[in-house]
Tab-separated table of C-alpha atoms in Angstrom:
chain	number	residue	atom	x	y	z
A	239	MET	CA	16.864	-28.401	11.442
A	240	ILE	CA	16.382	-29.697	7.890
A	241	TRP	CA	15.036	-33.243	7.916
A	242	ASN	CA	15.601	-34.214	4.267
A	243	GLU	CA	18.203	-31.909	2.764
A	244	ALA	CA	18.337	-33.753	-0.566
A	245	MET	CA	14.675	-32.960	-1.295
A	246	GLU	CA	14.100	-29.771	0.688
A	247	CYS	CA	17.212	-28.082	-0.729
A	248	ALA	CA	17.255	-29.607	-4.233
A	249	ASP	CA	18.122	-27.297	-7.112
A	250	ARG	CA	15.262	-26.380	-9.427
A	251	GLU	CA	16.417	-28.529	-12.342
A	252	THR	CA	16.720	-31.631	-10.147
A	253	MET	CA	13.279	-31.070	-8.644
A	254	ARG	CA	11.583	-30.455	-11.995
A	255	THR	CA	13.157	-33.598	-13.446
A	256	LEU	CA	11.874	-35.635	-10.495
A	257	GLN	CA	8.428	-34.041	-10.682
A	258	LEU	CA	8.079	-34.804	-14.389
A	259	GLU	CA	9.105	-38.411	-13.858
A	260	LYS	CA	6.560	-38.777	-11.056
A	261	LEU	CA	3.837	-36.921	-12.969
A	262	LYS	CA	4.147	-39.265	-15.939
A	263	LYS	CA	3.910	-42.289	-13.662
A	264	THR	CA	0.963	-40.816	-11.720
A	265	VAL	CA	-1.102	-40.068	-14.828
A	266	LYS	CA	-0.440	-43.527	-16.274
A	267	TYR	CA	-1.114	-45.164	-12.900
A	268	GLU	CA	-4.447	-43.415	-12.399
A	269	TYR	CA	-5.453	-43.966	-16.025
A	270	ASP	CA	-4.828	-47.705	-15.638
A	271	HIS	CA	-6.376	-48.150	-12.185
A	272	VAL	CA	-9.293	-45.699	-11.902
A	273	PRO	CA	-11.991	-46.245	-14.572
A	274	TYR	CA	-13.634	-42.894	-13.844
A	275	TYR	CA	-10.386	-41.039	-14.454
A	276	LYS	CA	-9.691	-43.023	-17.613
A	277	LYS	CA	-13.050	-41.914	-18.995
A	278	LYS	CA	-12.369	-38.329	-17.896
A	279	LEU	CA	-9.096	-38.301	-19.838
A	280	ASP	CA	-10.632	-40.058	-22.837
A	281	ASP	CA	-13.453	-37.508	-22.917
A	282	ALA	CA	-10.863	-34.707	-22.815
A	283	GLY	CA	-8.928	-36.314	-25.667
A	284	VAL	CA	-5.789	-36.735	-23.578
A	285	ALA	CA	-3.631	-39.846	-23.237
A	286	PRO	CA	-0.940	-40.490	-20.607
A	287	GLU	CA	1.786	-40.404	-23.268
A	288	ASP	CA	0.779	-36.797	-24.072
A	289	ILE	CA	2.518	-35.688	-20.871
A	290	GLN	CA	6.090	-34.986	-21.943
A	291	SER	CA	6.815	-31.850	-19.905
A	292	LEU	CA	5.583	-30.299	-16.674
A	293	GLU	CA	3.793	-27.661	-18.719
A	294	ASP	CA	1.730	-30.453	-20.299
A	295	ILE	CA	-0.108	-30.800	-16.993
A	296	GLY	CA	-2.332	-28.037	-18.353
A	297	LYS	CA	-3.757	-30.542	-20.832
A	298	LEU	CA	-5.228	-32.595	-18.012
A	299	PRO	CA	-8.752	-31.931	-16.734
A	300	PHE	CA	-9.346	-30.655	-13.224
A	301	MET	CA	-10.669	-32.902	-10.495
A	302	GLU	CA	-13.195	-31.297	-8.175
A	303	LYS	CA	-15.092	-32.178	-5.025
A	304	GLU	CA	-18.094	-33.012	-7.214
A	305	ASP	CA	-16.028	-35.812	-8.772
A	306	LEU	CA	-15.496	-37.231	-5.296
A	307	ALA	CA	-19.210	-37.023	-4.531
A	308	ILE	CA	-20.121	-38.841	-7.745
A	309	ASN	CA	-17.710	-41.661	-6.876
A	310	TYR	CA	-18.676	-42.019	-3.212
A	311	PRO	CA	-17.491	-43.977	-1.323
A	312	THR	CA	-14.450	-45.593	-2.969
A	313	GLY	CA	-14.878	-45.160	-6.713
A	314	LEU	CA	-11.648	-43.156	-7.020
A	315	PHE	CA	-9.502	-45.632	-5.103
A	316	ALA	CA	-6.637	-46.921	-7.237
A	317	ARG	CA	-5.879	-49.978	-5.129
A	318	PRO	CA	-8.077	-52.881	-3.922
A	319	LYS	CA	-9.405	-52.944	-0.377
A	320	LYS	CA	-6.775	-55.443	0.771
A	321	ASP	CA	-4.068	-52.833	0.077
A	322	ILE	CA	-5.851	-50.034	1.966
A	323	ILE	CA	-4.662	-50.054	5.581
A	324	GLU	CA	-6.332	-46.846	6.795
A	325	ILE	CA	-9.419	-44.771	6.013
A	326	HIS	CA	-10.014	-41.098	6.764
A	327	ALA	CA	-12.780	-38.755	5.727
A	328	SER	CA	-13.718	-35.105	5.570
A	329	SER	CA	-17.110	-33.489	5.270
A	330	GLY	CA	-18.585	-32.978	1.810
A	331	THR	CA	-21.137	-30.608	0.321
A	332	THR	CA	-23.574	-33.391	-0.551
A	333	GLY	CA	-24.056	-34.528	3.021
A	334	LYS	CA	-21.774	-37.503	2.472
A	335	PRO	CA	-18.117	-37.426	3.548
A	336	LYS	CA	-15.152	-37.545	1.197
A	337	ILE	CA	-13.594	-40.961	1.852
A	338	VAL	CA	-9.815	-41.240	1.543
A	339	GLY	CA	-7.851	-44.502	1.528
A	340	TYR	CA	-4.192	-44.927	2.466
A	341	THR	CA	-1.804	-47.714	1.547
A	342	ARG	CA	1.297	-48.488	3.595
A	343	GLU	CA	3.308	-46.440	1.073
A	344	ASP	CA	0.947	-43.483	1.571
A	345	ILE	CA	1.335	-43.582	5.347
A	346	ASP	CA	5.109	-43.623	4.858
A	347	ILE	CA	4.840	-40.499	2.667
A	348	TRP	CA	2.611	-38.809	5.226
A	349	SER	CA	5.085	-39.605	7.997
A	350	GLU	CA	7.942	-38.225	5.911
A	351	ILE	CA	6.339	-34.889	5.075
A	352	LEU	CA	5.263	-34.329	8.694
A	353	ALA	CA	8.767	-35.189	9.893
A	354	ARG	CA	9.992	-32.387	7.640
A	355	GLY	CA	7.376	-30.007	9.009
A	356	LEU	CA	7.999	-30.834	12.649
A	357	ALA	CA	11.735	-30.453	12.100
A	358	MET	CA	11.065	-26.910	10.838
A	359	ALA	CA	9.588	-26.216	14.278
A	360	GLY	CA	12.677	-27.595	16.009
A	361	CYS	CA	11.372	-31.070	16.785
A	362	THR	CA	14.018	-33.712	17.535
A	363	ASP	CA	14.029	-37.237	18.915
A	364	GLU	CA	14.136	-35.671	22.396
A	365	SER	CA	10.980	-33.599	21.863
A	366	VAL	CA	7.556	-34.127	23.398
A	367	VAL	CA	4.887	-33.438	20.756
A	368	HIS	CA	1.487	-32.546	22.226
A	369	VAL	CA	-1.167	-33.179	19.534
A	370	SER	CA	-4.473	-31.415	20.229
A	371	TYR	CA	-5.942	-31.808	16.755
A	372	GLY	CA	-8.909	-34.158	16.631
A	373	TYR	CA	-8.213	-37.823	15.963
A	374	GLY	CA	-10.683	-40.261	14.378
A	375	LEU	CA	-11.715	-39.851	10.748
A	376	PHE	CA	-10.342	-36.302	10.743
A	377	THR	CA	-6.745	-36.322	9.498
A	378	GLY	CA	-5.552	-33.515	11.795
A	379	GLY	CA	-4.276	-35.619	14.683
A	380	PHE	CA	-2.743	-38.494	12.773
A	381	GLY	CA	-0.392	-36.464	10.565
A	382	PRO	CA	1.671	-34.886	13.378
A	383	HIS	CA	1.400	-38.177	15.269
A	384	TYR	CA	3.051	-40.140	12.446
A	385	GLY	CA	5.610	-37.400	11.782
A	386	GLY	CA	6.614	-37.166	15.421
A	387	GLN	CA	7.045	-40.920	15.624
A	388	LYS	CA	9.191	-40.941	12.478
A	389	ILE	CA	11.527	-38.377	14.044
A	390	GLY	CA	11.601	-40.446	17.224
A	391	ALA	CA	9.900	-37.865	19.438
A	392	THR	CA	7.494	-38.702	22.254
A	393	VAL	CA	3.960	-38.095	20.956
A	394	ILE	CA	1.027	-37.351	23.261
A	395	PRO	CA	-2.256	-38.009	21.378
A	396	MET	CA	-4.398	-35.623	23.462
A	397	SER	CA	-6.965	-34.914	20.725
A	398	SER	CA	-9.152	-31.835	21.233
A	399	GLY	CA	-11.230	-30.789	24.215
A	400	ASN	CA	-10.878	-30.651	28.016
A	401	THR	CA	-8.637	-27.611	28.083
A	402	GLU	CA	-7.836	-28.009	31.784
A	403	LYS	CA	-6.412	-31.466	31.139
A	404	GLN	CA	-4.507	-30.171	28.128
A	405	ILE	CA	-2.779	-27.563	30.284
A	406	THR	CA	-1.982	-30.124	32.973
A	407	PHE	CA	-0.273	-32.380	30.431
A	408	LEU	CA	1.557	-29.449	28.826
A	409	GLN	CA	3.050	-28.637	32.225
A	410	ASP	CA	3.620	-32.075	33.687
A	411	MET	CA	4.903	-33.774	30.522
A	412	LYS	CA	7.069	-30.771	29.605
A	413	SER	CA	5.751	-30.717	26.045
A	414	ASP	CA	7.810	-28.496	23.745
A	415	ILE	CA	5.791	-28.758	20.502
A	416	LEU	CA	2.040	-28.010	20.401
A	417	CYS	CA	-0.067	-29.052	17.395
A	418	CYS	CA	-3.671	-27.795	17.127
A	419	THR	CA	-5.876	-25.249	15.359
A	420	PRO	CA	-4.869	-21.613	15.896
A	421	SER	CA	-8.224	-20.859	17.499
A	422	TYR	CA	-7.668	-23.636	20.050
A	423	ALA	CA	-4.112	-22.445	20.696
A	424	ALA	CA	-5.592	-19.017	21.432
A	425	ALA	CA	-8.132	-20.630	23.771
A	426	ILE	CA	-5.364	-22.498	25.627
A	427	ALA	CA	-3.375	-19.276	25.965
A	428	GLU	CA	-6.432	-17.443	27.249
A	429	ARG	CA	-7.176	-20.130	29.846
A	430	CYS	CA	-3.546	-20.188	30.982
A	431	ALA	CA	-3.696	-16.429	31.536
A	432	GLN	CA	-6.912	-16.802	33.538
A	433	LYS	CA	-5.226	-19.423	35.729
A	434	GLY	CA	-2.177	-17.231	36.249
A	435	ILE	CA	0.054	-19.581	34.249
A	436	LYS	CA	2.732	-17.570	32.491
A	437	PRO	CA	4.511	-18.627	29.273
A	438	ASP	CA	7.659	-19.315	31.312
A	439	ASP	CA	5.660	-21.803	33.392
A	440	LEU	CA	5.252	-23.938	30.274
A	441	HIS	CA	8.001	-25.733	28.384
A	442	LEU	CA	6.676	-24.971	24.900
A	443	SER	CA	9.078	-23.663	22.286
A	444	ALA	CA	6.994	-23.957	19.108
A	445	GLY	CA	3.536	-24.669	17.786
A	446	ILE	CA	2.253	-25.959	14.447
A	447	PHE	CA	-1.188	-24.561	13.752
A	448	GLY	CA	-3.560	-25.015	10.828
A	449	ALA	CA	-6.890	-26.419	9.569
A	450	GLU	CA	-8.404	-22.917	9.422
A	451	PRO	CA	-7.388	-19.520	8.010
A	452	TRP	CA	-5.635	-17.203	10.475
A	453	THR	CA	-3.940	-13.857	10.310
A	454	GLN	CA	-0.506	-12.563	11.260
A	455	ALA	CA	-2.136	-10.678	14.116
A	456	MET	CA	-3.555	-13.902	15.535
A	457	ARG	CA	-0.114	-15.497	15.195
A	458	ASP	CA	1.403	-12.606	17.166
A	459	ASN	CA	-1.172	-13.014	19.938
A	460	ILE	CA	-0.575	-16.770	20.207
A	461	GLU	CA	3.203	-16.374	20.244
A	462	LYS	CA	2.955	-13.798	23.020
A	463	GLY	CA	0.357	-15.749	24.986
A	464	LEU	CA	2.254	-19.063	24.932
A	465	GLY	CA	5.822	-17.810	24.561
A	466	ILE	CA	6.451	-19.820	21.393
A	467	LYS	CA	7.351	-19.597	17.729
A	468	ALA	CA	4.185	-20.317	15.722
A	469	HIS	CA	4.318	-22.209	12.414
A	470	ASP	CA	1.657	-22.573	9.743
A	471	ILE	CA	0.687	-25.988	8.427
A	472	TYR	CA	-1.470	-26.693	5.388
A	473	GLY	CA	-3.153	-29.778	4.032
A	474	LEU	CA	-6.478	-31.329	3.148
A	475	SER	CA	-7.765	-34.852	3.508
A	476	GLU	CA	-8.300	-35.386	-0.193
A	477	ILE	CA	-4.638	-34.758	-0.967
A	478	MET	CA	-3.038	-36.369	2.101
A	479	GLY	CA	-3.983	-34.492	5.262
A	480	PRO	CA	-1.891	-31.920	7.139
A	481	GLY	CA	1.725	-31.570	6.083
A	482	VAL	CA	1.407	-30.704	2.397
A	483	ALA	CA	3.164	-27.477	3.404
A	484	VAL	CA	4.656	-26.090	6.635
A	485	SER	CA	6.355	-22.786	7.429
A	486	CYS	CA	9.921	-22.512	8.702
A	487	ASP	CA	11.341	-20.011	11.213
A	488	GLU	CA	11.489	-17.304	8.544
A	489	ASN	CA	7.669	-17.013	8.503
A	490	ALA	CA	7.861	-16.261	4.784
A	491	GLY	CA	5.345	-18.773	3.490
A	492	MET	CA	4.882	-22.520	3.818
A	493	HIS	CA	7.309	-24.911	2.130
A	494	ILE	CA	5.404	-27.358	-0.076
A	495	ALA	CA	6.747	-30.914	-0.153
A	496	GLU	CA	6.882	-30.594	-3.921
A	497	ASP	CA	8.487	-33.956	-4.537
A	498	TYR	CA	5.065	-35.322	-3.485
A	499	PHE	CA	2.682	-32.489	-4.447
A	500	TYR	CA	2.777	-30.359	-7.599
A	501	PRO	CA	1.160	-26.928	-7.053
A	502	GLU	CA	-0.515	-24.563	-9.486
A	503	ILE	CA	-2.320	-21.276	-8.898
A	504	ILE	CA	-5.219	-20.638	-11.268
A	505	ASP	CA	-7.558	-17.759	-11.949
A	506	VAL	CA	-10.894	-18.781	-10.445
A	507	ASP	CA	-12.866	-17.550	-13.452
A	508	THR	CA	-10.631	-18.258	-16.462
A	509	HIS	CA	-8.817	-21.321	-14.990
A	510	GLN	CA	-5.568	-19.974	-16.452
A	511	VAL	CA	-2.383	-20.662	-14.497
A	512	LEU	CA	-1.127	-17.518	-12.769
A	513	PRO	CA	2.507	-16.465	-12.266
A	514	ASP	CA	4.334	-16.387	-8.928
A	515	GLY	CA	3.012	-13.814	-6.485
A	516	GLU	CA	-0.523	-13.564	-7.837
A	517	LYS	CA	-3.417	-14.705	-5.691
A	518	GLY	CA	-5.654	-17.421	-7.049
A	519	GLU	CA	-6.995	-20.880	-6.323
A	520	LEU	CA	-4.506	-23.539	-5.325
A	521	VAL	CA	-4.586	-26.680	-7.478
A	522	LEU	CA	-2.631	-29.730	-6.306
A	523	THR	CA	-1.507	-32.944	-7.979
A	524	THR	CA	-0.289	-35.864	-5.870
A	525	LEU	CA	2.997	-37.393	-7.022
A	526	GLY	CA	3.429	-40.996	-5.960
A	527	LYS	CA	0.321	-41.447	-3.836
A	528	GLN	CA	-1.045	-44.969	-4.245
A	529	GLY	CA	-4.436	-45.467	-2.612
A	530	PHE	CA	-6.204	-42.260	-3.594
A	531	PRO	CA	-4.217	-40.267	-6.157
A	532	LEU	CA	-5.643	-36.985	-7.420
A	533	ILE	CA	-4.543	-34.972	-10.425
A	534	ARG	CA	-5.148	-31.217	-10.668
A	535	TYR	CA	-7.486	-31.148	-7.686
A	536	ARG	CA	-9.107	-27.766	-7.095
A	537	THR	CA	-8.676	-27.087	-3.392
A	538	ARG	CA	-10.866	-23.933	-3.328
A	539	ASP	CA	-8.184	-22.289	-1.170
A	540	ILE	CA	-6.992	-18.821	-2.171
A	541	CYS	CA	-3.243	-18.148	-1.894
A	542	SER	CA	-0.131	-17.416	-3.935
A	543	ILE	CA	3.168	-19.251	-4.437
A	544	THR	CA	6.794	-18.323	-4.994
A	545	HIS	CA	9.757	-20.318	-6.244
A	546	GLU	CA	12.322	-17.935	-4.725
A	547	PRO	CA	14.750	-19.760	-2.394
A	548	CYS	CA	14.090	-19.160	1.301
A	549	ALA	CA	16.579	-17.606	3.724
A	550	CYS	CA	16.365	-20.833	5.744
A	551	GLY	CA	18.246	-22.649	2.969
A	552	ARG	CA	15.321	-24.635	1.592
A	553	THR	CA	14.625	-24.260	-2.114
A	554	SER	CA	11.144	-25.806	-2.184
A	555	VAL	CA	8.288	-23.721	-3.549
A	556	ARG	CA	6.447	-21.770	-0.865
A	557	MET	CA	2.755	-20.963	-0.606
A	558	SER	CA	1.374	-17.987	1.251
A	559	ARG	CA	-1.034	-18.278	4.134
A	560	VAL	CA	-4.526	-19.158	2.877
A	561	TYR	CA	-6.506	-15.934	2.564
A	562	GLY	CA	-9.847	-17.699	2.364
A	563	ARG	CA	-11.797	-20.236	0.369
A	564	THR	CA	-13.774	-19.627	-2.776
A	565	ASP	CA	-16.682	-21.506	-1.215
A	566	ASP	CA	-16.329	-19.623	2.117
A	567	MET	CA	-16.334	-16.209	0.487
A	568	LEU	CA	-19.375	-14.191	1.451
A	569	ILE	CA	-21.092	-12.073	-1.172
A	570	ILE	CA	-22.833	-9.331	0.790
A	571	ARG	CA	-24.696	-6.622	-1.105
A	572	GLY	CA	-22.688	-7.589	-4.167
A	573	VAL	CA	-19.324	-7.261	-2.403
A	574	ASN	CA	-16.905	-10.165	-1.828
A	575	VAL	CA	-16.035	-10.504	1.860
A	576	PHE	CA	-13.615	-12.948	3.521
A	577	PRO	CA	-13.729	-13.452	7.303
A	578	SER	CA	-9.942	-13.070	7.371
A	579	GLN	CA	-10.358	-9.446	6.219
A	580	VAL	CA	-12.537	-8.728	9.240
A	581	GLU	CA	-10.011	-10.447	11.504
A	582	THR	CA	-7.239	-8.247	10.113
A	583	VAL	CA	-9.218	-5.130	11.071
A	584	ILE	CA	-10.081	-6.415	14.548
A	585	ALA	CA	-6.399	-7.082	15.248
A	586	ARG	CA	-5.624	-3.375	14.875
A	587	PHE	CA	-7.686	-2.521	17.960
A	588	SER	CA	-6.162	-3.198	21.370
A	589	GLU	CA	-9.651	-2.752	22.835
A	590	LEU	CA	-10.869	-5.888	21.050
A	591	THR	CA	-10.074	-9.591	21.357
A	592	MET	CA	-9.806	-12.069	18.481
A	593	ASN	CA	-13.032	-13.733	19.576
A	594	TYR	CA	-15.635	-12.690	17.020
A	595	LYS	CA	-18.472	-13.937	14.839
A	596	LEU	CA	-20.125	-12.663	11.670
A	597	TYR	CA	-23.882	-12.835	11.245
A	598	VAL	CA	-25.294	-12.582	7.721
A	599	GLY	CA	-28.987	-12.689	6.866
A	600	ARG	CA	-31.733	-11.077	4.777
A	601	LYS	CA	-34.443	-8.622	5.758
A	602	ASN	CA	-36.889	-6.964	3.364
A	603	ASN	CA	-34.946	-8.480	0.440
A	604	ASN	CA	-31.705	-6.831	1.584
A	605	ASP	CA	-28.598	-8.461	3.039
A	606	THR	CA	-27.899	-7.805	6.711
A	607	PHE	CA	-24.333	-7.914	8.023
A	608	GLU	CA	-23.395	-7.831	11.691
A	609	LEU	CA	-20.179	-8.344	13.631
A	610	GLY	CA	-20.201	-9.552	17.229
A	611	VAL	CA	-16.797	-9.088	18.865
A	612	GLU	CA	-15.654	-9.442	22.471
A	613	LEU	CA	-14.076	-6.493	24.237
A	614	ALA	CA	-10.782	-6.795	26.087
A	615	GLU	CA	-10.789	-7.032	29.870
A	616	GLY	CA	-10.762	-3.907	32.036
A	617	LEU	CA	-12.355	-1.405	29.634
A	618	PRO	CA	-14.806	1.347	30.689
A	619	ILE	CA	-17.701	-0.336	28.888
A	620	ASP	CA	-20.234	1.724	30.873
A	621	GLU	CA	-18.970	4.953	29.360
A	622	MET	CA	-21.121	5.723	26.363
A	623	SER	CA	-18.573	8.098	24.839
A	624	PHE	CA	-15.889	5.392	24.929
A	625	ILE	CA	-18.123	2.789	23.268
A	626	GLU	CA	-19.375	5.158	20.591
A	627	ASP	CA	-15.845	6.335	19.758
A	628	LEU	CA	-14.668	2.722	19.453
A	629	ARG	CA	-17.679	1.858	17.318
A	630	ARG	CA	-17.016	4.819	15.021
A	631	ARG	CA	-13.344	3.935	14.542
A	632	LEU	CA	-14.082	0.243	13.957
A	633	ASP	CA	-16.864	1.030	11.482
A	634	HIS	CA	-14.527	3.310	9.518
A	635	ALA	CA	-11.783	0.674	9.420
A	636	LEU	CA	-14.227	-2.046	8.293
A	637	ARG	CA	-15.595	0.145	5.501
A	638	GLU	CA	-12.083	0.891	4.296
A	639	MET	CA	-11.177	-2.815	4.237
A	640	LEU	CA	-14.440	-4.295	2.935
A	641	GLY	CA	-16.060	-1.514	0.967
A	642	ILE	CA	-19.352	-1.951	2.839
A	643	GLY	CA	-20.708	-1.156	6.279
A	644	CYS	CA	-21.201	-3.657	9.070
A	645	LYS	CA	-23.351	-3.318	12.185
A	646	VAL	CA	-21.109	-3.799	15.211
A	647	ARG	CA	-22.182	-5.415	18.480
A	648	PHE	CA	-19.663	-5.340	21.335
A	649	LEU	CA	-19.735	-8.377	23.619
A	650	SER	CA	-18.474	-8.928	27.144
A	651	PRO	CA	-15.355	-11.116	27.529
A	652	GLY	CA	-16.215	-14.816	27.483
A	653	THR	CA	-19.546	-14.374	25.653
A	654	LEU	CA	-18.702	-16.443	22.562
A	655	PRO	CA	-17.989	-20.186	22.873
A	656	ARG	CA	-14.334	-21.185	22.593
A	657	SER	CA	-13.493	-23.584	19.778
A	658	GLU	CA	-11.708	-26.857	20.469
A	659	GLY	CA	-11.317	-27.510	16.736
A	660	LYS	CA	-12.034	-25.336	13.732
A	661	ALA	CA	-13.590	-22.053	14.827
A	662	VAL	CA	-17.039	-21.239	13.405
A	663	ARG	CA	-16.724	-17.586	12.449
A	664	VAL	CA	-19.806	-17.144	10.247
A	665	GLU	CA	-23.518	-17.682	10.710
A	666	ASP	CA	-25.213	-17.138	7.351
A	667	THR	CA	-28.983	-17.702	7.474
A	668	ARG	CA	-29.817	-16.383	4.010
A	669	SER	CA	-30.196	-19.840	2.454
A	670	TYR	CA	-32.989	-20.615	4.898
A	671	ILE	CA	-35.047	-17.539	4.141
A	672	GLU	CA	-37.579	-17.728	1.335
């Protein structure tokens, strides 16, 4: 189902005309209402009237998380407190959160983009949407909540945690749409299997999973474990929250709500805009956001985009799954390593589960790199030849993918804690070693 055909299926000329109109208004609006941004533009020698084409966006300076830290808590708000009806926050690198303010208009936009995303997953006004993202200052729960309500669906604000209760509600309330992190979806599927609950015993048809990077292999496992069609969702608190982009049934990238968010992909080092298909850092500009607008915000997320129309009929630009974050990338013995690369390798082995953790440290001035991964149930773990053969094959596959070796430690099923929110995949102690 397409929720807003006029916007989701607009021809490229119509969309670009709308984006330019909104971009001009956004730059002028932020210049007039945010003193810090006015100074940033003045220092760059750029005036709002210099923006006469979409390509002129390249004249504008980037906004980064450091800009948010400098202006903590509300220095980048473009509207007075009386117009801000809701506050959310995400963690920051300075120890202080990134505070985001929403006006009534912003909440309406958020509801609209999530209605589009939920509709991609088959949500209707007869659906029961089970939201297991965290509520509170975290934006994860509220986005699907507002979107489901806009469609007219029944929304269950479960939040995260208490997996037994989650499963009870999934069964008894006949929920058909599940919204949570992919790692928690995997945990729910695992617990259902342990309880003897089969996918057919649930009423789920689709899930919308995000807030952390995940691989196609993990998607396949979740779809099999819960008997659903899994959809990606992308967003970040600074821009709006979840719903900036959602994948359709084609699983060919996430459709960006580009009438509200203008995307660019830049080279991390040169900051030059890259063409379609090339991986780089995603930069987003809000179009029409009132309380906390951001222009050319560096997300730190690595992905690519394409403007090719989708087989689903939507013409909106699509972004790939996030491969990793520039600030989550591990540099081990001079080699760049993303946890998602390790996950891709693990998924190739039927003997392994997707429950793993990376341990990085330093010993004798050298980096140490270890992978702890749980074995699947029912394996002959007491047979030394079996374990050594598995270790040899996994080590070879990791070296081929990463370019470096990794000490492997096999764990018994259930050893690692299950995540109820974003999974913690890395423990890097190097910063604490002198």
